[in-house]
């Protein structure tokens, strides 16, 4: 006869006893390498050293890495006078902080502006998303290739992708065409459920009166010489 209360010194011992004596208290799935599949993991609720039940808790958030590729040297970037003016770049980017503001809290975001900080290509993430102007295209393609070589899912949007989709298509897994306010939330909804498309196209102009305040706090603000406010497109 099994005692109703058992003191156990380790979590492994607790799971072993539950699986041996109380199989109805544990559920196994067919997902390879996990106890309860990709969307949930099992956690043990501790009350002292006693473990009556196992409970489900959500797994960690999906991680999205947003990257603004470096621009080539130019007059308006102020890259040649950094030591004189005490900044790293002339203007902060608006596109990715705006997408960040449209991203629900269920996702974990990291924003990298390569104009002011280096990219860690080994950053753990579920998606790498870039924006790019035409002048950034070569660097954007190099960044996408580096992450794809590491097995990361990649996405590209912005003015260059919208104007030259046939050029960008071979370099990315997902292509965004048009303004991001309408297609980014649609993609995130699909991405959260694991059935996203390989391209998204905006069907209408964005209503700037409904645009959120960009998440400037994700940027290294002291690195920039000026901020930006968008009033029209």
PDB file of C-alpha atoms in Angstrom:
ATOM      1  CA  UNK A   1       0.000   0.000   0.000  1.00  0.00           C
ATOM      2  CA  UNK A   2       1.403   3.418  -0.990  1.00  0.00           C
ATOM      3  CA  UNK A   3       1.525   6.094   1.740  1.00  0.00           C
ATOM      4  CA  UNK A   4      -0.437   9.234   1.027  1.00  0.00           C
ATOM      5  CA  UNK A   5       2.471  11.539   1.914  1.00  0.00           C
ATOM      6  CA  UNK A   6       6.036  10.844   0.832  1.00  0.00           C
ATOM      7  CA  UNK A   7       9.061  13.014   1.625  1.00  0.00           C
ATOM      8  CA  UNK A   8      11.380  13.302  -1.371  1.00  0.00           C
ATOM      9  CA  UNK A   9      14.831  14.897  -1.441  1.00  0.00           C
ATOM     10  CA  UNK A  10      15.099  15.681  -5.159  1.00  0.00           C
ATOM     11  CA  UNK A  11      12.798  16.779  -8.002  1.00  0.00           C
ATOM     12  CA  UNK A  12      13.990  13.802 -10.037  1.00  0.00           C
ATOM     13  CA  UNK A  13      12.944  11.500  -7.239  1.00  0.00           C
ATOM     14  CA  UNK A  14       9.540  13.159  -7.122  1.00  0.00           C
ATOM     15  CA  UNK A  15       8.968  12.573 -10.836  1.00  0.00           C
ATOM     16  CA  UNK A  16      10.188   8.984 -10.540  1.00  0.00           C
ATOM     17  CA  UNK A  17       7.742   8.242  -7.716  1.00  0.00           C
ATOM     18  CA  UNK A  18       4.852   9.890  -9.535  1.00  0.00           C
ATOM     19  CA  UNK A  19       5.532   7.964 -12.722  1.00  0.00           C
ATOM     20  CA  UNK A  20       6.002   4.684 -10.814  1.00  0.00           C
ATOM     21  CA  UNK A  21       3.119   4.868  -8.368  1.00  0.00           C
ATOM     22  CA  UNK A  22       0.706   7.481  -9.729  1.00  0.00           C
ATOM     23  CA  UNK A  23       0.804   7.382 -13.563  1.00  0.00           C
ATOM     24  CA  UNK A  24      -2.570   9.149 -13.724  1.00  0.00           C
ATOM     25  CA  UNK A  25      -0.895  12.246 -12.218  1.00  0.00           C
ATOM     26  CA  UNK A  26       1.495  12.688 -15.176  1.00  0.00           C
ATOM     27  CA  UNK A  27       0.840  13.089 -18.899  1.00  0.00           C
ATOM     28  CA  UNK A  28       3.373  12.275 -21.580  1.00  0.00           C
ATOM     29  CA  UNK A  29       3.165  13.536 -25.169  1.00  0.00           C
ATOM     30  CA  UNK A  30       4.677  12.313 -28.400  1.00  0.00           C
ATOM     31  CA  UNK A  31       6.837  15.435 -28.842  1.00  0.00           C
ATOM     32  CA  UNK A  32      10.464  14.408 -29.195  1.00  0.00           C
ATOM     33  CA  UNK A  33      12.827  15.548 -26.483  1.00  0.00           C
ATOM     34  CA  UNK A  34      10.219  17.189 -24.256  1.00  0.00           C
ATOM     35  CA  UNK A  35       7.865  16.150 -21.498  1.00  0.00           C
ATOM     36  CA  UNK A  36       4.874  18.054 -22.750  1.00  0.00           C
ATOM     37  CA  UNK A  37       5.557  19.244 -26.285  1.00  0.00           C
ATOM     38  CA  UNK A  38       6.726  22.571 -27.650  1.00  0.00           C
ATOM     39  CA  UNK A  39       4.011  24.830 -26.248  1.00  0.00           C
ATOM     40  CA  UNK A  40       4.013  23.756 -22.595  1.00  0.00           C
ATOM     41  CA  UNK A  41       6.469  22.439 -20.106  1.00  0.00           C
ATOM     42  CA  UNK A  42       5.864  20.805 -16.766  1.00  0.00           C
ATOM     43  CA  UNK A  43       6.706  22.444 -13.469  1.00  0.00           C
ATOM     44  CA  UNK A  44       6.616  21.003  -9.986  1.00  0.00           C
ATOM     45  CA  UNK A  45       4.761  22.957  -7.326  1.00  0.00           C
ATOM     46  CA  UNK A  46       6.781  22.714  -4.142  1.00  0.00           C
ATOM     47  CA  UNK A  47       5.348  22.867  -0.655  1.00  0.00           C
ATOM     48  CA  UNK A  48       8.353  22.135   1.519  1.00  0.00           C
ATOM     49  CA  UNK A  49       9.549  18.777   0.199  1.00  0.00           C
ATOM     50  CA  UNK A  50       6.077  17.469  -0.619  1.00  0.00           C
ATOM     51  CA  UNK A  51       4.853  17.235  -4.215  1.00  0.00           C
ATOM     52  CA  UNK A  52       1.216  16.181  -4.554  1.00  0.00           C
ATOM     53  CA  UNK A  53       0.646  17.257  -8.191  1.00  0.00           C
ATOM     54  CA  UNK A  54       2.316  18.504 -11.364  1.00  0.00           C
ATOM     55  CA  UNK A  55       0.928  21.585 -13.075  1.00  0.00           C
ATOM     56  CA  UNK A  56       1.255  23.200 -16.507  1.00  0.00           C
ATOM     57  CA  UNK A  57       2.862  26.618 -16.909  1.00  0.00           C
ATOM     58  CA  UNK A  58       3.473  28.508 -20.204  1.00  0.00           C
ATOM     59  CA  UNK A  59       6.898  28.159 -21.802  1.00  0.00           C
ATOM     60  CA  UNK A  60       9.146  31.187 -22.382  1.00  0.00           C
ATOM     61  CA  UNK A  61       8.142  33.937 -24.791  1.00  0.00           C
ATOM     62  CA  UNK A  62       9.098  33.802 -28.461  1.00  0.00           C
ATOM     63  CA  UNK A  63      12.151  35.989 -28.993  1.00  0.00           C
ATOM     64  CA  UNK A  64      12.279  38.472 -31.867  1.00  0.00           C
ATOM     65  CA  UNK A  65      15.469  40.293 -32.864  1.00  0.00           C
ATOM     66  CA  UNK A  66      14.865  43.533 -34.807  1.00  0.00           C
ATOM     67  CA  UNK A  67      17.875  44.878 -36.726  1.00  0.00           C
ATOM     68  CA  UNK A  68      18.548  48.119 -38.577  1.00  0.00           C
ATOM     69  CA  UNK A  69      21.582  47.402 -40.814  1.00  0.00           C
ATOM     70  CA  UNK A  70      24.506  49.817 -40.870  1.00  0.00           C
ATOM     71  CA  UNK A  71      24.487  52.546 -43.497  1.00  0.00           C
ATOM     72  CA  UNK A  72      27.567  53.180 -45.619  1.00  0.00           C
ATOM     73  CA  UNK A  73      29.544  56.264 -44.647  1.00  0.00           C
ATOM     74  CA  UNK A  74      27.697  59.427 -45.648  1.00  0.00           C
ATOM     75  CA  UNK A  75      27.583  63.096 -44.754  1.00  0.00           C
ATOM     76  CA  UNK A  76      24.204  62.966 -43.009  1.00  0.00           C
ATOM     77  CA  UNK A  77      25.259  60.091 -40.749  1.00  0.00           C
ATOM     78  CA  UNK A  78      28.014  62.212 -39.116  1.00  0.00           C
ATOM     79  CA  UNK A  79      30.166  59.081 -38.851  1.00  0.00           C
ATOM     80  CA  UNK A  80      33.435  60.944 -39.525  1.00  0.00           C
ATOM     81  CA  UNK A  81      32.969  63.517 -36.745  1.00  0.00           C
ATOM     82  CA  UNK A  82      31.958  61.241 -33.880  1.00  0.00           C
ATOM     83  CA  UNK A  83      34.952  62.192 -31.755  1.00  0.00           C
ATOM     84  CA  UNK A  84      34.177  65.905 -32.197  1.00  0.00           C
ATOM     85  CA  UNK A  85      30.450  65.925 -31.469  1.00  0.00           C
ATOM     86  CA  UNK A  86      30.257  63.028 -28.994  1.00  0.00           C
ATOM     87  CA  UNK A  87      27.654  60.968 -30.872  1.00  0.00           C
ATOM     88  CA  UNK A  88      27.758  57.731 -32.848  1.00  0.00           C
ATOM     89  CA  UNK A  89      25.127  58.541 -35.458  1.00  0.00           C
ATOM     90  CA  UNK A  90      23.136  61.510 -36.629  1.00  0.00           C
ATOM     91  CA  UNK A  91      19.520  60.333 -36.427  1.00  0.00           C
ATOM     92  CA  UNK A  92      17.708  57.531 -34.660  1.00  0.00           C
ATOM     93  CA  UNK A  93      15.597  55.076 -36.716  1.00  0.00           C
ATOM     94  CA  UNK A  94      11.790  55.172 -36.564  1.00  0.00           C
ATOM     95  CA  UNK A  95      10.644  52.014 -38.345  1.00  0.00           C
ATOM     96  CA  UNK A  96      11.725  49.336 -35.885  1.00  0.00           C
ATOM     97  CA  UNK A  97      10.750  51.217 -32.691  1.00  0.00           C
ATOM     98  CA  UNK A  98       7.311  51.634 -34.295  1.00  0.00           C
ATOM     99  CA  UNK A  99       7.065  47.893 -35.012  1.00  0.00           C
ATOM    100  CA  UNK A 100       8.152  47.253 -31.436  1.00  0.00           C
ATOM    101  CA  UNK A 101       5.263  49.398 -30.202  1.00  0.00           C
ATOM    102  CA  UNK A 102       2.887  47.248 -32.278  1.00  0.00           C
ATOM    103  CA  UNK A 103       4.232  44.021 -30.773  1.00  0.00           C
ATOM    104  CA  UNK A 104       2.201  42.393 -27.962  1.00  0.00           C
ATOM    105  CA  UNK A 105       3.825  41.639 -24.628  1.00  0.00           C
ATOM    106  CA  UNK A 106       3.702  37.904 -25.361  1.00  0.00           C
ATOM    107  CA  UNK A 107       6.868  38.380 -27.455  1.00  0.00           C
ATOM    108  CA  UNK A 108      10.327  39.252 -26.136  1.00  0.00           C
ATOM    109  CA  UNK A 109      11.990  41.967 -28.215  1.00  0.00           C
ATOM    110  CA  UNK A 110      15.585  43.031 -28.751  1.00  0.00           C
ATOM    111  CA  UNK A 111      16.326  45.970 -31.062  1.00  0.00           C
ATOM    112  CA  UNK A 112      19.775  46.483 -32.572  1.00  0.00           C
ATOM    113  CA  UNK A 113      20.735  49.531 -34.628  1.00  0.00           C
ATOM    114  CA  UNK A 114      24.010  48.522 -36.234  1.00  0.00           C
ATOM    115  CA  UNK A 115      24.809  52.181 -36.830  1.00  0.00           C
ATOM    116  CA  UNK A 116      25.589  52.518 -33.117  1.00  0.00           C
ATOM    117  CA  UNK A 117      26.206  48.983 -31.804  1.00  0.00           C
ATOM    118  CA  UNK A 118      27.490  45.659 -33.141  1.00  0.00           C
ATOM    119  CA  UNK A 119      25.315  42.634 -33.869  1.00  0.00           C
ATOM    120  CA  UNK A 120      25.771  39.474 -31.839  1.00  0.00           C
ATOM    121  CA  UNK A 121      25.013  36.821 -34.444  1.00  0.00           C
ATOM    122  CA  UNK A 122      24.744  34.162 -31.760  1.00  0.00           C
ATOM    123  CA  UNK A 123      21.893  35.923 -29.949  1.00  0.00           C
ATOM    124  CA  UNK A 124      19.202  33.333 -29.106  1.00  0.00           C
ATOM    125  CA  UNK A 125      16.030  34.204 -31.030  1.00  0.00           C
ATOM    126  CA  UNK A 126      13.108  32.675 -32.885  1.00  0.00           C
ATOM    127  CA  UNK A 127      12.975  35.353 -35.590  1.00  0.00           C
ATOM    128  CA  UNK A 128      15.370  37.948 -37.034  1.00  0.00           C
ATOM    129  CA  UNK A 129      13.566  40.831 -38.776  1.00  0.00           C
ATOM    130  CA  UNK A 130      15.317  43.587 -40.727  1.00  0.00           C
ATOM    131  CA  UNK A 131      14.296  46.806 -42.389  1.00  0.00           C
ATOM    132  CA  UNK A 132      16.377  48.406 -45.117  1.00  0.00           C
ATOM    133  CA  UNK A 133      16.619  51.303 -47.522  1.00  0.00           C
ATOM    134  CA  UNK A 134      18.220  50.661 -50.920  1.00  0.00           C
ATOM    135  CA  UNK A 135      21.586  51.921 -49.697  1.00  0.00           C
ATOM    136  CA  UNK A 136      21.532  49.324 -46.896  1.00  0.00           C
ATOM    137  CA  UNK A 137      20.748  46.368 -49.155  1.00  0.00           C
ATOM    138  CA  UNK A 138      24.203  44.778 -49.364  1.00  0.00           C
ATOM    139  CA  UNK A 139      24.662  44.853 -45.613  1.00  0.00           C
ATOM    140  CA  UNK A 140      21.106  43.584 -45.050  1.00  0.00           C
ATOM    141  CA  UNK A 141      21.716  40.594 -47.319  1.00  0.00           C
ATOM    142  CA  UNK A 142      24.959  39.778 -45.498  1.00  0.00           C
ATOM    143  CA  UNK A 143      23.206  39.899 -42.111  1.00  0.00           C
ATOM    144  CA  UNK A 144      20.354  37.693 -43.333  1.00  0.00           C
ATOM    145  CA  UNK A 145      22.808  35.146 -44.735  1.00  0.00           C
ATOM    146  CA  UNK A 146      24.749  35.024 -41.467  1.00  0.00           C
ATOM    147  CA  UNK A 147      21.612  34.300 -39.438  1.00  0.00           C
ATOM    148  CA  UNK A 148      20.284  31.777 -41.939  1.00  0.00           C
ATOM    149  CA  UNK A 149      23.592  29.916 -41.713  1.00  0.00           C
ATOM    150  CA  UNK A 150      22.864  29.621 -37.983  1.00  0.00           C
ATOM    151  CA  UNK A 151      19.411  28.192 -38.643  1.00  0.00           C
ATOM    152  CA  UNK A 152      17.428  31.325 -37.752  1.00  0.00           C
ATOM    153  CA  UNK A 153      14.120  32.305 -39.330  1.00  0.00           C
ATOM    154  CA  UNK A 154      14.575  35.618 -41.172  1.00  0.00           C
ATOM    155  CA  UNK A 155      12.298  38.412 -42.384  1.00  0.00           C
ATOM    156  CA  UNK A 156      12.912  41.549 -44.435  1.00  0.00           C
ATOM    157  CA  UNK A 157      10.764  44.622 -44.972  1.00  0.00           C
ATOM    158  CA  UNK A 158      11.111  48.350 -45.542  1.00  0.00           C
ATOM    159  CA  UNK A 159      11.457  50.586 -48.611  1.00  0.00           C
ATOM    160  CA  UNK A 160      13.949  48.364 -50.448  1.00  0.00           C
ATOM    161  CA  UNK A 161      11.932  45.165 -50.021  1.00  0.00           C
ATOM    162  CA  UNK A 162       8.784  46.987 -51.161  1.00  0.00           C
ATOM    163  CA  UNK A 163      10.389  48.543 -54.247  1.00  0.00           C
ATOM    164  CA  UNK A 164      12.486  45.513 -55.275  1.00  0.00           C
ATOM    165  CA  UNK A 165      10.802  42.339 -53.986  1.00  0.00           C
ATOM    166  CA  UNK A 166      12.242  40.198 -56.781  1.00  0.00           C
ATOM    167  CA  UNK A 167      15.767  41.140 -55.677  1.00  0.00           C
ATOM    168  CA  UNK A 168      15.077  40.517 -51.981  1.00  0.00           C
ATOM    169  CA  UNK A 169      13.067  37.286 -52.297  1.00  0.00           C
ATOM    170  CA  UNK A 170      16.063  34.887 -52.498  1.00  0.00           C
ATOM    171  CA  UNK A 171      17.689  36.373 -49.398  1.00  0.00           C
ATOM    172  CA  UNK A 172      14.980  35.951 -46.759  1.00  0.00           C
ATOM    173  CA  UNK A 173      12.414  33.468 -45.487  1.00  0.00           C
ATOM    174  CA  UNK A 174       9.631  36.043 -45.077  1.00  0.00           C
ATOM    175  CA  UNK A 175       9.131  39.189 -47.146  1.00  0.00           C
ATOM    176  CA  UNK A 176       7.097  42.216 -46.029  1.00  0.00           C
ATOM    177  CA  UNK A 177       5.804  44.557 -48.739  1.00  0.00           C
ATOM    178  CA  UNK A 178       4.319  47.922 -47.848  1.00  0.00           C
ATOM    179  CA  UNK A 179       3.807  49.754 -44.599  1.00  0.00           C
ATOM    180  CA  UNK A 180       4.266  47.695 -41.479  1.00  0.00           C
ATOM    181  CA  UNK A 181       1.391  48.976 -39.365  1.00  0.00           C
ATOM    182  CA  UNK A 182      -1.108  46.632 -41.008  1.00  0.00           C
ATOM    183  CA  UNK A 183       1.013  43.605 -41.884  1.00  0.00           C
ATOM    184  CA  UNK A 184       3.214  43.277 -38.769  1.00  0.00           C
ATOM    185  CA  UNK A 185       0.298  42.543 -36.398  1.00  0.00           C
ATOM    186  CA  UNK A 186      -1.122  40.093 -38.956  1.00  0.00           C
ATOM    187  CA  UNK A 187       2.198  38.291 -39.179  1.00  0.00           C
ATOM    188  CA  UNK A 188       2.614  38.141 -35.382  1.00  0.00           C
ATOM    189  CA  UNK A 189      -0.809  36.542 -35.075  1.00  0.00           C
ATOM    190  CA  UNK A 190       0.212  33.875 -37.584  1.00  0.00           C
ATOM    191  CA  UNK A 191       3.687  33.483 -36.077  1.00  0.00           C
ATOM    192  CA  UNK A 192       2.257  32.880 -32.611  1.00  0.00           C
ATOM    193  CA  UNK A 193       0.213  29.987 -34.009  1.00  0.00           C
ATOM    194  CA  UNK A 194       3.016  28.578 -36.168  1.00  0.00           C
ATOM    195  CA  UNK A 195       1.373  28.886 -39.599  1.00  0.00           C
ATOM    196  CA  UNK A 196       2.866  32.075 -41.067  1.00  0.00           C
ATOM    197  CA  UNK A 197       3.193  32.825 -44.799  1.00  0.00           C
ATOM    198  CA  UNK A 198       6.407  33.553 -46.682  1.00  0.00           C
ATOM    199  CA  UNK A 199       5.215  37.025 -47.714  1.00  0.00           C
ATOM    200  CA  UNK A 200       2.832  39.711 -46.476  1.00  0.00           C
ATOM    201  CA  UNK A 201       1.567  42.695 -48.458  1.00  0.00           C
ATOM    202  CA  UNK A 202      -0.122  45.820 -47.129  1.00  0.00           C
ATOM    203  CA  UNK A 203      -3.432  46.459 -48.878  1.00  0.00           C
ATOM    204  CA  UNK A 204      -4.009  50.018 -47.688  1.00  0.00           C
ATOM    205  CA  UNK A 205      -2.206  53.099 -46.434  1.00  0.00           C
ATOM    206  CA  UNK A 206      -1.460  53.359 -42.738  1.00  0.00           C
ATOM    207  CA  UNK A 207      -3.545  55.762 -40.654  1.00  0.00           C
ATOM    208  CA  UNK A 208      -0.941  57.789 -38.781  1.00  0.00           C
ATOM    209  CA  UNK A 209      -3.551  59.041 -36.324  1.00  0.00           C
ATOM    210  CA  UNK A 210      -3.664  55.474 -35.025  1.00  0.00           C
ATOM    211  CA  UNK A 211       0.101  54.924 -35.014  1.00  0.00           C
ATOM    212  CA  UNK A 212       1.540  54.118 -31.572  1.00  0.00           C
ATOM    213  CA  UNK A 213       4.367  56.053 -29.950  1.00  0.00           C
ATOM    214  CA  UNK A 214       7.583  54.293 -31.007  1.00  0.00           C
ATOM    215  CA  UNK A 215       9.416  52.399 -28.270  1.00  0.00           C
ATOM    216  CA  UNK A 216      12.439  54.681 -28.189  1.00  0.00           C
ATOM    217  CA  UNK A 217      13.527  53.152 -24.873  1.00  0.00           C
ATOM    218  CA  UNK A 218      14.771  50.110 -26.793  1.00  0.00           C
ATOM    219  CA  UNK A 219      17.427  52.292 -28.454  1.00  0.00           C
ATOM    220  CA  UNK A 220      20.680  53.594 -27.023  1.00  0.00           C
ATOM    221  CA  UNK A 221      19.394  57.172 -27.112  1.00  0.00           C
ATOM    222  CA  UNK A 222      22.590  59.003 -26.011  1.00  0.00           C
ATOM    223  CA  UNK A 223      24.310  57.595 -29.109  1.00  0.00           C
ATOM    224  CA  UNK A 224      22.246  59.783 -31.473  1.00  0.00           C
ATOM    225  CA  UNK A 225      22.564  63.436 -32.350  1.00  0.00           C
ATOM    226  CA  UNK A 226      18.846  64.010 -33.097  1.00  0.00           C
ATOM    227  CA  UNK A 227      15.474  62.420 -32.617  1.00  0.00           C
ATOM    228  CA  UNK A 228      12.694  62.178 -35.171  1.00  0.00           C
ATOM    229  CA  UNK A 229       8.944  62.794 -35.155  1.00  0.00           C
ATOM    230  CA  UNK A 230       6.832  61.537 -38.043  1.00  0.00           C
ATOM    231  CA  UNK A 231       3.983  63.782 -39.198  1.00  0.00           C
ATOM    232  CA  UNK A 232       3.222  62.428 -42.677  1.00  0.00           C
ATOM    233  CA  UNK A 233       4.264  59.939 -45.365  1.00  0.00           C
TER     234      UNK A 233
END
